[in-house]
Coordinates of C-alpha atoms and ligand atoms in Angstrom, one line a residue:
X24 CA -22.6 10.6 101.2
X25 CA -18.9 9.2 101.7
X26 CA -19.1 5.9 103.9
X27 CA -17.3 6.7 107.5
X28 CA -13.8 5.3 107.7
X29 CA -13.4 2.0 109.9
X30 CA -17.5 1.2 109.8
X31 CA -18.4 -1.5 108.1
X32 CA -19.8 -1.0 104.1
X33 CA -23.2 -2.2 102.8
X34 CA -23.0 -3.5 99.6
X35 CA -25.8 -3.5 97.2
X36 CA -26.5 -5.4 94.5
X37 CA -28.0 -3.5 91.0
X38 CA -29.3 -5.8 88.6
X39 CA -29.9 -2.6 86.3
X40 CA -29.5 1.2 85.8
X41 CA -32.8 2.1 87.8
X42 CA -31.8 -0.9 91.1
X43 CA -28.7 1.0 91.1
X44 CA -30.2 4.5 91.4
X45 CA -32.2 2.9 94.2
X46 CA -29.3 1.5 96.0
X47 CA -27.5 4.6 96.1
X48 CA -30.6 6.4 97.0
X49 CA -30.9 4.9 99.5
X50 CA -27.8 4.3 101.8
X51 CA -25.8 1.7 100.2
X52 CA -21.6 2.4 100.5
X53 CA -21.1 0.2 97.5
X54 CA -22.8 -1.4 94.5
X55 CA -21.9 -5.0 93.0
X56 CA -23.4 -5.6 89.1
X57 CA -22.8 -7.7 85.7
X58 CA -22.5 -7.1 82.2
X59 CA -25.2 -8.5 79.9
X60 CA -23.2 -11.6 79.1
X61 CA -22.6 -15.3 80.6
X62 CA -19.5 -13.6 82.4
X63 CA -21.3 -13.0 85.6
X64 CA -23.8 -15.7 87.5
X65 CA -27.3 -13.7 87.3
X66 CA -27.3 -13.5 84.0
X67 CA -30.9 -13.5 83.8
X68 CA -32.7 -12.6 80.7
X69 CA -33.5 -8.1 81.0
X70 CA -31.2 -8.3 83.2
X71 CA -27.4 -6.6 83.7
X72 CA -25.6 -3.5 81.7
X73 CA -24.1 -2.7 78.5
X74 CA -20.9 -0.7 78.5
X75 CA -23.1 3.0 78.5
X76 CA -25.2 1.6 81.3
X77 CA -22.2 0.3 83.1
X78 CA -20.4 4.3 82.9
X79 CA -23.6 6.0 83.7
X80 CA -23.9 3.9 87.0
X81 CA -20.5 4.2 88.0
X82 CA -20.7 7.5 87.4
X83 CA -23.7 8.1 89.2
X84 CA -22.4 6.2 92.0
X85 CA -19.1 8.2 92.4
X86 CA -20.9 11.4 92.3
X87 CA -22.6 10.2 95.5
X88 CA -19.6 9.0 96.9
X89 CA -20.5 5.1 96.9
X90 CA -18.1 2.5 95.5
X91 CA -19.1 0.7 92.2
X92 CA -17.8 -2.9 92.2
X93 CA -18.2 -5.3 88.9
X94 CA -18.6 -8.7 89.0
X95 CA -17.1 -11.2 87.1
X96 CA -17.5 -14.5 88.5
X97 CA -18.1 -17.4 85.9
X98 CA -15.8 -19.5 84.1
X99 CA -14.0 -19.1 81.1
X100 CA -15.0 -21.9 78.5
X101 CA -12.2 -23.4 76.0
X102 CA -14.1 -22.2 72.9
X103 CA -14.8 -18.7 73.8
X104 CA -12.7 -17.4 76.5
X105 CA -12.6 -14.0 75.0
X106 CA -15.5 -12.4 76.5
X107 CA -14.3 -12.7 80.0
X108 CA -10.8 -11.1 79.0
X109 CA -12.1 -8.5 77.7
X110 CA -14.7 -7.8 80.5
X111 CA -11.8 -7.2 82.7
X112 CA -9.9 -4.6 80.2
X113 CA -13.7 -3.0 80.3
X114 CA -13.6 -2.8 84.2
X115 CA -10.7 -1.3 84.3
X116 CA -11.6 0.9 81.0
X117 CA -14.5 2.2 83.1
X118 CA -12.2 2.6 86.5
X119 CA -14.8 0.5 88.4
X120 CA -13.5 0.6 92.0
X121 CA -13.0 -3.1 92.3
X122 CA -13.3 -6.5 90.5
X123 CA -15.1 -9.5 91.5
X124 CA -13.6 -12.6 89.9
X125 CA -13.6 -16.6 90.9
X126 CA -11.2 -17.7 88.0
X127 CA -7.5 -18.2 88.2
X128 CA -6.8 -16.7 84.8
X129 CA -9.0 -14.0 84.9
X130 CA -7.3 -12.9 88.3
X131 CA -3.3 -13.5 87.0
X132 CA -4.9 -11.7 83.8
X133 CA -6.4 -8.8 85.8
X134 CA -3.4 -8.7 88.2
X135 CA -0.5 -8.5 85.7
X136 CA -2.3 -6.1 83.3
X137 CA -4.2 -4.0 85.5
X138 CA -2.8 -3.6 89.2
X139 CA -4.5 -0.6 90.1
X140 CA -7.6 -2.5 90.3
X141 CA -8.5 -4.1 93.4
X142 CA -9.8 -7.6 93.1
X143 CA -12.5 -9.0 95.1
X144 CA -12.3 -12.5 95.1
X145 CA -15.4 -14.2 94.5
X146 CA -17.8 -16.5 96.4
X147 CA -17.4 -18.8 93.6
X148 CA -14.1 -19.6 94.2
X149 CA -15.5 -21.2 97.6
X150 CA -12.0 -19.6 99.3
X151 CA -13.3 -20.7 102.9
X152 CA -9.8 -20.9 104.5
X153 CA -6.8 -18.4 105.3
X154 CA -4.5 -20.9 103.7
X155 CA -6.9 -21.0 100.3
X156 CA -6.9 -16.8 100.9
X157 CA -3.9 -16.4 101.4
X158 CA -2.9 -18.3 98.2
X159 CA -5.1 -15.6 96.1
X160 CA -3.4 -12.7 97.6
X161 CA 0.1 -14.1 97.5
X162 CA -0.4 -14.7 93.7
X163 CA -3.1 -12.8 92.2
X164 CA -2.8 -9.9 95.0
X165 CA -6.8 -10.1 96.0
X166 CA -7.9 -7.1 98.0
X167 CA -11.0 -8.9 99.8
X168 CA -12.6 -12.3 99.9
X169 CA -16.3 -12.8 99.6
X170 CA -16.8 -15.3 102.6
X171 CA -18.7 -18.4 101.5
X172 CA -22.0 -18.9 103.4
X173 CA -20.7 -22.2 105.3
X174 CA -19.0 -20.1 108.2
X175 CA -19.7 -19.7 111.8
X176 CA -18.9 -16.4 113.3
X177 CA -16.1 -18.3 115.5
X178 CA -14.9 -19.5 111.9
X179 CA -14.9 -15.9 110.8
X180 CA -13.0 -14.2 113.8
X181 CA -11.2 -17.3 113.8
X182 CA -9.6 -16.6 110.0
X183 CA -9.5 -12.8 110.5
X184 CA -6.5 -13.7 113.1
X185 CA -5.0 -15.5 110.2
X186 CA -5.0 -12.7 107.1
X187 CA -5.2 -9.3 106.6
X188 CA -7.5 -9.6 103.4
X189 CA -10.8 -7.9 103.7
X190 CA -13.6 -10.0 104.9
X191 CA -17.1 -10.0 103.1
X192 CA -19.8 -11.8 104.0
X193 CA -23.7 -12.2 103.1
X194 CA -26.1 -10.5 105.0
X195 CA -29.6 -10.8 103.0
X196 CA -30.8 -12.4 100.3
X197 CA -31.8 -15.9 98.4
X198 CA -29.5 -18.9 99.8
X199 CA -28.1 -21.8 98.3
X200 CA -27.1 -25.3 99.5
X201 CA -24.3 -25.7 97.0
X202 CA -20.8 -25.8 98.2
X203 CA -20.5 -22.2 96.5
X204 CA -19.4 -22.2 92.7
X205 CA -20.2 -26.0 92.2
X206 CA -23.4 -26.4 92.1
X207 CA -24.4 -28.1 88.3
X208 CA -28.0 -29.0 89.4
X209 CA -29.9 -26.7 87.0
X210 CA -28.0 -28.0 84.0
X211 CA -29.6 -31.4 84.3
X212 CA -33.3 -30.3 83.6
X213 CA -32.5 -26.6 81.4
X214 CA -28.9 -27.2 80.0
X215 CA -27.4 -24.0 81.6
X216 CA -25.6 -23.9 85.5
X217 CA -24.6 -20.6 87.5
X218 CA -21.1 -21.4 86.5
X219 CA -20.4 -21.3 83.3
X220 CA -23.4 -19.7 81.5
X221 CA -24.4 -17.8 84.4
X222 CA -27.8 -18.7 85.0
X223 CA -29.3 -21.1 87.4
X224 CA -33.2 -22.3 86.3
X225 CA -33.7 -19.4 83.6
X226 CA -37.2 -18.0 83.2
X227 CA -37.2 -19.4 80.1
X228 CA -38.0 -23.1 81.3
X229 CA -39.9 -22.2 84.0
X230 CA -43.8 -23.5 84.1
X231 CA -46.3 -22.3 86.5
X232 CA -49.2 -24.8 85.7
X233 CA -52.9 -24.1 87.1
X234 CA -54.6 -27.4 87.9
X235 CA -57.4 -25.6 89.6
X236 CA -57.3 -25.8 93.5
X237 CA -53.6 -26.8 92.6
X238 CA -50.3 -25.2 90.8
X239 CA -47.4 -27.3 89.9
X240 CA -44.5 -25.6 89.4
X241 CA -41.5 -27.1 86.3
X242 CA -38.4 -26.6 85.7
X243 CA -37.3 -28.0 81.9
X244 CA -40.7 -30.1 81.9
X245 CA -39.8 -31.9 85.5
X246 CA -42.2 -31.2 87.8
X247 CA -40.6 -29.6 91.0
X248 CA -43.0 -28.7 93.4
X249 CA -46.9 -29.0 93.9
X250 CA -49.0 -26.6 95.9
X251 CA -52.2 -26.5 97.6
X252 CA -55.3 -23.6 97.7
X253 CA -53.5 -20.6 99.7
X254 CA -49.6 -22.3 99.8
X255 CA -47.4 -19.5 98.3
X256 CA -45.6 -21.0 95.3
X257 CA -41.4 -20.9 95.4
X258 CA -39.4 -20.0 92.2
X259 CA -38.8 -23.5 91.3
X260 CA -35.0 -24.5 91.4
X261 CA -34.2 -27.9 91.8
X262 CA -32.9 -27.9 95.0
X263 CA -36.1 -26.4 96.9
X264 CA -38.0 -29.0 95.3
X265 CA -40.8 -30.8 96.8
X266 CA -40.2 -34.3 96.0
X267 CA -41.3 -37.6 97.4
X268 CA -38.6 -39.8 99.4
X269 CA -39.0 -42.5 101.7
X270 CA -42.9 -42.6 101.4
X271 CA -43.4 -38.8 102.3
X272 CA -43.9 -35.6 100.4
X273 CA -41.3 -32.8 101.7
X274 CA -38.4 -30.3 100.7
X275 CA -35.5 -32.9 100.2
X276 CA -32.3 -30.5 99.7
X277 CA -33.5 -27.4 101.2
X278 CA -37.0 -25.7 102.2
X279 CA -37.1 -22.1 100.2
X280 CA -35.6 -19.4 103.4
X281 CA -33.8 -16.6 103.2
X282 CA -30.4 -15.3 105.1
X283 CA -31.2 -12.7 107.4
X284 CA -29.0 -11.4 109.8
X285 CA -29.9 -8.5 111.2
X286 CA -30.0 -9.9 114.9
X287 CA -26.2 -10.7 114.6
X288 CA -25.0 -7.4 112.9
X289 CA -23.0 -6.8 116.3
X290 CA -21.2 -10.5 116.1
X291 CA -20.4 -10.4 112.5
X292 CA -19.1 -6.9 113.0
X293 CA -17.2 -7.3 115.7
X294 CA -15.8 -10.7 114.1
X295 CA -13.9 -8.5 111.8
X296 CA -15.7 -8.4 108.8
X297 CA -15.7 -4.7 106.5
X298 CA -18.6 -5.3 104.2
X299 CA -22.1 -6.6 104.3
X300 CA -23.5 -7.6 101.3
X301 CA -26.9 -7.8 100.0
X302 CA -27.7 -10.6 97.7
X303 CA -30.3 -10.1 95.1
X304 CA -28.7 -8.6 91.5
X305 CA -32.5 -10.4 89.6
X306 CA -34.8 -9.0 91.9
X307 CA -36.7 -5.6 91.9
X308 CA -35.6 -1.8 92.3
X309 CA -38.4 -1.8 95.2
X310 CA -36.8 -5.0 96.9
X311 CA -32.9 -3.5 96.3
X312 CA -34.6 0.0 98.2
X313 CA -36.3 -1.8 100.8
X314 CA -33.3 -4.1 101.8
X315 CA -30.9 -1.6 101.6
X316 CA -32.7 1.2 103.8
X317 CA -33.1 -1.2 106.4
X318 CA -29.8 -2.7 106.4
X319 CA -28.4 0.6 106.4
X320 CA -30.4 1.9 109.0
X321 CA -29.3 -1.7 111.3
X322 CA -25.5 -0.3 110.9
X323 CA -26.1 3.0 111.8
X324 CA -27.9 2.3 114.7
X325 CA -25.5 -0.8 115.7
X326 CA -22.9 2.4 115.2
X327 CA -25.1 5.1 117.6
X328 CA -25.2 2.4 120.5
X329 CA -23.3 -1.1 120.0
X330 CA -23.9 -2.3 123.4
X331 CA -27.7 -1.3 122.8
X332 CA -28.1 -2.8 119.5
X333 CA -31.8 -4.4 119.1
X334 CA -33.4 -5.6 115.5
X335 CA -36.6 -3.1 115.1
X336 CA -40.1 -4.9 114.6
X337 CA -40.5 -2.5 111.9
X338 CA -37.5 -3.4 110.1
X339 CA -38.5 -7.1 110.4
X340 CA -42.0 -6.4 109.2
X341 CA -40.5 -4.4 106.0
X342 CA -38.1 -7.2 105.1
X343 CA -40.9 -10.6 105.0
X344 CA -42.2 -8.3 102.3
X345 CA -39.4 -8.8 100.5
X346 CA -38.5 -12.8 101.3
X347 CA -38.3 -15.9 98.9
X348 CA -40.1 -18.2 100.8
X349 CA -42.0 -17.8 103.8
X350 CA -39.3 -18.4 106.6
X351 CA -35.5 -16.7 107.4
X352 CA -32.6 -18.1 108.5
X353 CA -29.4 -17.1 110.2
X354 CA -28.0 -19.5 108.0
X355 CA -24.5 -21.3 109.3
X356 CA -23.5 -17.9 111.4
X357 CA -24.9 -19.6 114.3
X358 CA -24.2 -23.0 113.8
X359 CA -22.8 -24.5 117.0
X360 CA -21.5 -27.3 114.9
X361 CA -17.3 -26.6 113.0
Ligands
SF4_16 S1 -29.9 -25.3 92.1 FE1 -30.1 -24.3 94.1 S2 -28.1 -24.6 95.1 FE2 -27.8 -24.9 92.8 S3 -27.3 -22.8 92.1 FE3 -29.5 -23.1 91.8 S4 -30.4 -22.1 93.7 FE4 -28.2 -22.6 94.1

């Protein structure tokens, strides 16, 4: 399937071989995924693909006409900035149809040395501006910008006047109140951020603890959330923790939600925007079929009838399945406030 010029492209994530499959499988334009290394921010442990892995899937993808995009989106560290260098050349190596990247000397690296590859310019470099976007193309010669999630759609329309780099935006998945690529929070209680190792609260120091009618939930020892008989426990990060402040027990940062915007697929189209994107590289193949059948089956029906569009109940229905959390959010698309 070959994704129909001018229509907006849903972009899947693949956090392996198998997700990927799924993705394509199932209606996705495009594909987003990580090497096996700190160079990309869900580097989670099983997760990700090795170099054979990596040309298989973009293979596979290409033989099913969908895009294969690979995402590079940490930060370089002083002692051992070689890894990210030469995950670029392997991009390129494995003619990957675009590049995500955050850091400055990844993208004058990847402009100078390999032009023919389009660079997507990360979330993580929190680009929420035209000015800010424009600087990356004037310099580094980005192809798109991956919006950050703190834009209304007036904000969006509003920049599209302003450049002519592709817009991106999240449409589904896990949020996250950092300002996006600065959030250091999970380093305090496991030693590793989304930033530089690539990881926020790893598996590895994460404690369910059953205290009969109750579960705690830790994160590096410190206790993040309690729950009561039939309360549905939250992957605990520290910033949908449930702590206690000013004499009451509640979700201080943020209470666990996910994006959804399938109700505004006409807005945020019409805004401007050419891609969709699904967030989710650590979750399931089922979760990476579900999500992307539905969003896919959203466009084409916002493409049959725009004036007509209306969110199925049995799209709805299909995606709480899938949620982190129990509620969804629009997130700051309909924020009234600028
Ligand atoms: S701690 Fe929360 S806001 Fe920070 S990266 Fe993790 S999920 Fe995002």
């Amino acid at each position: 399937m070959t994704k129909q010029q001018g229509r907006v492209e849903v972009l899947s994530p693949a956090g392996n071989l198998p997700s990927l499959k799924a993705a394509v499988e199932n209606g996705a334009d495009a594909v987003y995924f990580g090497f096996r290394n700190a160079t990309n921010a869900r580097n989670f442990e099983g997760l990700n693909f090795n170099e054979d892995e990596a040309a298989r899937g973009i293979e596979f993808a290409h033989k099913h006409g969908v895009k294969a995009n690979v995402t590079l989106n940490t930060y370089p560290q002083a002692d051992n900035p070689d890894i990210w260098y030469k995950t670029v050349d392997l991009a390129a190596r494995l003619k990957a149809d675009a590049i995500i990247l955050a850091n400055i000397s990844l993208l004058d690296y990847c402009h100078k040395n390999y032009p023919q590859l389009p660079i997507h310019l990360s979330v993580q470099a929190s680009a929420s501006n035209y000015e800010a976007i424009n600087f990356f193309k004037r310099h580094f010669g980005i192809t798109r910008v991956i919006l950050p999630r703190v834009l209304t759609v007036p904000e969006i329309r509003a920049l599209r006047e302003k450049t002519d780099v592709e817009l991106e935006v999240f449409a589904f998945g896990g949020l996250c109140v950092m300002a996006e690529g600065r959030c250091y929070l999970s380093s305090y209680t496991t030693g590793v951020s989304p930033n530089i190792e690539g990881v926020c609260s790893p598996a590895r120091a994460v404690r369910f603890e059953n205290m009969g009618e109750r579960l705690r939930t830790r994160l590096g020892g410190v206790l993040i959330a309690e729950y009561g008989k039939g309360e549905e426990a939250a992957y605990p990060t520290i910033c949908k923790g449930r702590y206690h402040a000013n004499g009451q027990l509640y979700h201080v940062m943020e209470e666990p939600s996910s994006l959804n915007i399938l109700e505004m697929i006409p807005q945020v189209i019409e805004a401007g925007v050419v891609c969709l994107k699904i967030e989710g590289r650590q979750r399931t193949k089922s979760y990476v079929a579900t999500v992307t059948k539905v969003m896919r089956e959203a466009v084409d029906a916002y493409y049959q009838d725009p004036k007509g569009f209306r969110v199925k109940g049995s799209w709805l229905r299909t995606l709480n399945a899938t949620s982190e959390g129990t509620t969804y959010t629009l997130g700051t698309y309909e924020e009234a406030w600028q």
